[in-house]
PDB file of C-alpha atoms in Angstrom:
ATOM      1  CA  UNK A   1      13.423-105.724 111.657  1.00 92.00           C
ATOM      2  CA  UNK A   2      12.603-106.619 115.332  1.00 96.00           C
ATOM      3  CA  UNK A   3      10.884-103.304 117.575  1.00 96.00           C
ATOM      4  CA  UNK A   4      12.143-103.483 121.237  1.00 97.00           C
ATOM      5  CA  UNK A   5      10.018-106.491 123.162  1.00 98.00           C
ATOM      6  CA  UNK A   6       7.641-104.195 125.902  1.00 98.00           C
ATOM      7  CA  UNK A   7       6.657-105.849 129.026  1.00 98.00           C
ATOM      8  CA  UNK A   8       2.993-104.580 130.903  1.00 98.00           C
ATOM      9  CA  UNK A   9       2.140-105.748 134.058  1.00 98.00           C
ATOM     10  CA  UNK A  10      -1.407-106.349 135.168  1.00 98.00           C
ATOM     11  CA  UNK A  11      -2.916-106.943 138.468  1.00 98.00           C
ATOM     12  CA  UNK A  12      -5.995-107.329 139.691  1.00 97.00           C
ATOM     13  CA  UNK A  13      -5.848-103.602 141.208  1.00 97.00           C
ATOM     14  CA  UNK A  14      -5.890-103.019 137.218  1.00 97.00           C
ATOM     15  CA  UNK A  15      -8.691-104.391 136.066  1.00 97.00           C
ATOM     16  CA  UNK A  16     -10.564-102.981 139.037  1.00 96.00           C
ATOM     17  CA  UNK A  17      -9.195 -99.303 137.679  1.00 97.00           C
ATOM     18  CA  UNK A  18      -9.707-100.520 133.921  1.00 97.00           C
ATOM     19  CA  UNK A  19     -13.709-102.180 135.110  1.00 96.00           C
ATOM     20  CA  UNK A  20     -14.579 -98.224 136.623  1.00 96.00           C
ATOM     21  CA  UNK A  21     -13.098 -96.313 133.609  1.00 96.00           C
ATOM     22  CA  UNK A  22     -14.596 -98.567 130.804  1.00 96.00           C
ATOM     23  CA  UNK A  23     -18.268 -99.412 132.910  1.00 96.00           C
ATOM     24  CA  UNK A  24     -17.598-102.912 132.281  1.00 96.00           C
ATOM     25  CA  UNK A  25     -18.013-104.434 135.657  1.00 96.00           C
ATOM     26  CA  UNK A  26     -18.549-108.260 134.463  1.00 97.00           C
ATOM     27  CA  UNK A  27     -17.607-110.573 137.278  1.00 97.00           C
ATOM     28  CA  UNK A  28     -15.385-112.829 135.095  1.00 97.00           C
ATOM     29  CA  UNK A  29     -13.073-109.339 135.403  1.00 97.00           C
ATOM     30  CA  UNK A  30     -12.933-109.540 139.373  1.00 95.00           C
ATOM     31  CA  UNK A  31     -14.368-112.768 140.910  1.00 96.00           C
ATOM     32  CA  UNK A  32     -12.711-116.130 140.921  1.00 96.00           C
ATOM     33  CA  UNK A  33     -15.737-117.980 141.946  1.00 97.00           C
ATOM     34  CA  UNK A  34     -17.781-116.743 139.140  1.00 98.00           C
ATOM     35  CA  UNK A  35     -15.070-116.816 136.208  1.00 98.00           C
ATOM     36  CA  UNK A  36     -14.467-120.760 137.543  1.00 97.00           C
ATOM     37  CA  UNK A  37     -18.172-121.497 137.771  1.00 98.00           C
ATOM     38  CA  UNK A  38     -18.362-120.162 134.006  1.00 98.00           C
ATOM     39  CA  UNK A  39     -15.788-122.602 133.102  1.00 97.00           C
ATOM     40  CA  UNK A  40     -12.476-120.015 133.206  1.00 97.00           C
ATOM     41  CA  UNK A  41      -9.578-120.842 134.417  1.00 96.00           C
ATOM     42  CA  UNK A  42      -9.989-118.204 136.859  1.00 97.00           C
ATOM     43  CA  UNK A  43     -10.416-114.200 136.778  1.00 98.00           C
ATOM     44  CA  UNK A  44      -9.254-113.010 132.940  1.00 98.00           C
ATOM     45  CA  UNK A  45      -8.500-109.496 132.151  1.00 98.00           C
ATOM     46  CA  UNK A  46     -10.886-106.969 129.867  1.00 97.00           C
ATOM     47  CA  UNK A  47     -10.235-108.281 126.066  1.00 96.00           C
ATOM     48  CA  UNK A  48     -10.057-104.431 125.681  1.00 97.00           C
ATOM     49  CA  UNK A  49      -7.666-103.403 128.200  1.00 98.00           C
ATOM     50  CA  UNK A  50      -5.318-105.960 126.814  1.00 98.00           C
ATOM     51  CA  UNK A  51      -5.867-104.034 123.067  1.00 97.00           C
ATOM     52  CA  UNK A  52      -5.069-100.912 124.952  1.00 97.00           C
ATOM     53  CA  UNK A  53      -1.675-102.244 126.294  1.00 98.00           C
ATOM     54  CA  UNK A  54      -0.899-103.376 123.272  1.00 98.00           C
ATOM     55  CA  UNK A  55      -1.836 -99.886 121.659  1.00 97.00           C
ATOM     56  CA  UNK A  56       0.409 -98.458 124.374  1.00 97.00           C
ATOM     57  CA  UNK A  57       3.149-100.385 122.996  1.00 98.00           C
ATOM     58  CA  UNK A  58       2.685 -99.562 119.396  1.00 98.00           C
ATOM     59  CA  UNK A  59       2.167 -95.866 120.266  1.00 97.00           C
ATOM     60  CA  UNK A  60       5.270 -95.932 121.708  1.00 96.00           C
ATOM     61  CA  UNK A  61       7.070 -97.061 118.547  1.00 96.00           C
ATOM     62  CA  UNK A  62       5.256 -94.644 116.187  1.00 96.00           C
ATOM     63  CA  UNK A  63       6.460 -91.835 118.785  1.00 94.00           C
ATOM     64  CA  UNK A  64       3.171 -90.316 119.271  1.00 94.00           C
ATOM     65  CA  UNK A  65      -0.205 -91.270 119.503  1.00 94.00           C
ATOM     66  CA  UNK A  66      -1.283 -89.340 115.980  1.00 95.00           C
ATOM     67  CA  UNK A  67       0.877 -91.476 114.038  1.00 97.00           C
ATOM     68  CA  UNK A  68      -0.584 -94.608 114.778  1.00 97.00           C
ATOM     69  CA  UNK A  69      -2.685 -94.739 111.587  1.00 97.00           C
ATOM     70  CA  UNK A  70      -4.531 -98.460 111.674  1.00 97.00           C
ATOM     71  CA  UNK A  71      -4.739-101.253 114.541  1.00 98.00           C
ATOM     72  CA  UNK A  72      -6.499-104.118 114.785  1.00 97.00           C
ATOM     73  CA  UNK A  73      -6.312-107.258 116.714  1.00 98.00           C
ATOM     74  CA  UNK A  74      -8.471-110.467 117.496  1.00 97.00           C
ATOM     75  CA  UNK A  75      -9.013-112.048 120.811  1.00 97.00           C
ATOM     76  CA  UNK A  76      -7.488-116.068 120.860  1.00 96.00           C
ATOM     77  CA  UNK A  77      -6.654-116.746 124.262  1.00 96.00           C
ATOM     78  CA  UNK A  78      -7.825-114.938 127.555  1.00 97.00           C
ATOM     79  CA  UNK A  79      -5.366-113.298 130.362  1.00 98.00           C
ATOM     80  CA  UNK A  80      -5.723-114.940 133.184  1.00 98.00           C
ATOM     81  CA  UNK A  81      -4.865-112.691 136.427  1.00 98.00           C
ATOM     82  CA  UNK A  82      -3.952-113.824 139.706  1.00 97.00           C
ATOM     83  CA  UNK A  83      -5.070-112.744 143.497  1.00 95.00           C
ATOM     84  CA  UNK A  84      -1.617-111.502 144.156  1.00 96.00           C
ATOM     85  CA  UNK A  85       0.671-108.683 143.998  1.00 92.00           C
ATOM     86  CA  UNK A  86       2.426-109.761 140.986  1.00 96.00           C
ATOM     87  CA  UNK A  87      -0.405-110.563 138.868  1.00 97.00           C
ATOM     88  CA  UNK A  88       1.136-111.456 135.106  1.00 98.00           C
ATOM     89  CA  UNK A  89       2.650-110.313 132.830  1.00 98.00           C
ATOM     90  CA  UNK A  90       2.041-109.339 128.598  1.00 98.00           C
ATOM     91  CA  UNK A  91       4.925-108.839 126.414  1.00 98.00           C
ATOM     92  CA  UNK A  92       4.446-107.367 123.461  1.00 98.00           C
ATOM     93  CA  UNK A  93       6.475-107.310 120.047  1.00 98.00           C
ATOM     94  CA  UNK A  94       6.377-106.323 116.905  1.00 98.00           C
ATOM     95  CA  UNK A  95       8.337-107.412 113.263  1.00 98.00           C
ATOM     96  CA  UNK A  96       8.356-104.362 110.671  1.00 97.00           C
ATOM     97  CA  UNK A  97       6.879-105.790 107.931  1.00 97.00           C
ATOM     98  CA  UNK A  98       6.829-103.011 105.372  1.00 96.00           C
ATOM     99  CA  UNK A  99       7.954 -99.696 104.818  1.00 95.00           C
ATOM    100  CA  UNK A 100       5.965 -97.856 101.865  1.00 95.00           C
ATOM    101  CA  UNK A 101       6.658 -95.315  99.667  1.00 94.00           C
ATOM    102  CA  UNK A 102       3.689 -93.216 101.692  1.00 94.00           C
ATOM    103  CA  UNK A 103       5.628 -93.183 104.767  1.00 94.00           C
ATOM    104  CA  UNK A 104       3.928 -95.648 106.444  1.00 97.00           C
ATOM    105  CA  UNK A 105       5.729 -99.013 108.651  1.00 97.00           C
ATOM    106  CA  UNK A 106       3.371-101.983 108.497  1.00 97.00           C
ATOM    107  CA  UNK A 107       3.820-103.757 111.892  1.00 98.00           C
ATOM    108  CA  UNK A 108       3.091-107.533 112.608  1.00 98.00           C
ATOM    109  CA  UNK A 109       2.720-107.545 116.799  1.00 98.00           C
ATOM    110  CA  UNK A 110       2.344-110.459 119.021  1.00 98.00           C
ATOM    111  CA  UNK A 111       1.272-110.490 122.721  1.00 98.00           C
ATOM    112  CA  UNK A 112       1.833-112.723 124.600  1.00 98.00           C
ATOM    113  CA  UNK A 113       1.046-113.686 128.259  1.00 98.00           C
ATOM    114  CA  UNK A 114       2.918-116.648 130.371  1.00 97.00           C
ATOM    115  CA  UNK A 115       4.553-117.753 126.716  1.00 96.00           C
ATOM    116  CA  UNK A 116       1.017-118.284 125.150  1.00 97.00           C
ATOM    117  CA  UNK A 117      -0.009-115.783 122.818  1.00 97.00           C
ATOM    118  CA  UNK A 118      -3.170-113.947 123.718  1.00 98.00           C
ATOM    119  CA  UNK A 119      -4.209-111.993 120.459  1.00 97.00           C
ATOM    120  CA  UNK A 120      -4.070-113.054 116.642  1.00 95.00           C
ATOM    121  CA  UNK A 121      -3.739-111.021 113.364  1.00 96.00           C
ATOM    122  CA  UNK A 122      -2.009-108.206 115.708  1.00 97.00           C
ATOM    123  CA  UNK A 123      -0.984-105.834 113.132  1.00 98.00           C
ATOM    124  CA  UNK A 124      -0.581-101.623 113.382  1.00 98.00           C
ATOM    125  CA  UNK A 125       0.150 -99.561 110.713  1.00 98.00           C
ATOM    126  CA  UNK A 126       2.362 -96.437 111.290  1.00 97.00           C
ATOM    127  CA  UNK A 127       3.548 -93.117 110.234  1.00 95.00           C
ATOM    128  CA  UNK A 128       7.098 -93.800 109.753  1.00 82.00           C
ATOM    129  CA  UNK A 129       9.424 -92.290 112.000  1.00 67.00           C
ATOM    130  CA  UNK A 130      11.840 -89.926 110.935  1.00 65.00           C
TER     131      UNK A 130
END
């Protein structure tokens, strides 16, 4: 079974926010000559604000934030943020992939950003909801 596809935008005035709350201030995060001088395609999001979208999402699925039980993801591919109002786009799904006898929903999740998926071996275990 499919979970509803959710769609997070990010913009630069985001990683800023996400940069001050987290203390990571690294310039690949907020300057384009830097990230492109480093060999990036240009400024990338926090690996870690991405895993907190994504967290968002699956949250969101379990119903509450206590019945997310396991979550774990791997960086592949960074998010690449552009100096304008839109910024881009991550959309995030998920595939049940089992339902146990202890009440718990086994999710596979993908993110993905411009088509290209950003994050690998995505997967959430929740509390099943009743």
């Amino acid at each position: 079974m499919e979970l509803p596809t959710q769609t997070f935008q990010v913009t630069r005035a985001d990683l800023v926010r996400y940069a001050g709350a987290s203390g990571d201030f690294n310039p690949i995060h907020w300057s384009d000559r830097f990230a492109t001088k480093v060999g990036l395609p240009g400024v990338i999001g926090h690996g870690m604000f991405t895993m907190a979208l994504v967290g968002r999402a699956v949250t969101t699925w379990a119903g509450a934030p206590d019945a997310v039980v396991d979550f774990g993801v791997r960086f592949t591919r960074p998010v690449v943020v552009p100096d304008d109002d839109q910024g881009t786009e991550i959309e995030v799904s998920a595939v049940v992939k089992e339902v146990t006898d202890a009440g718990l929903t086994r999710l596979d999740v993908t993110a993905t950003c411009l088509g290209e998926k950003v994050l690998s071996q995505a997967r959430a275990t929740i509390r099943t909801p009743r």
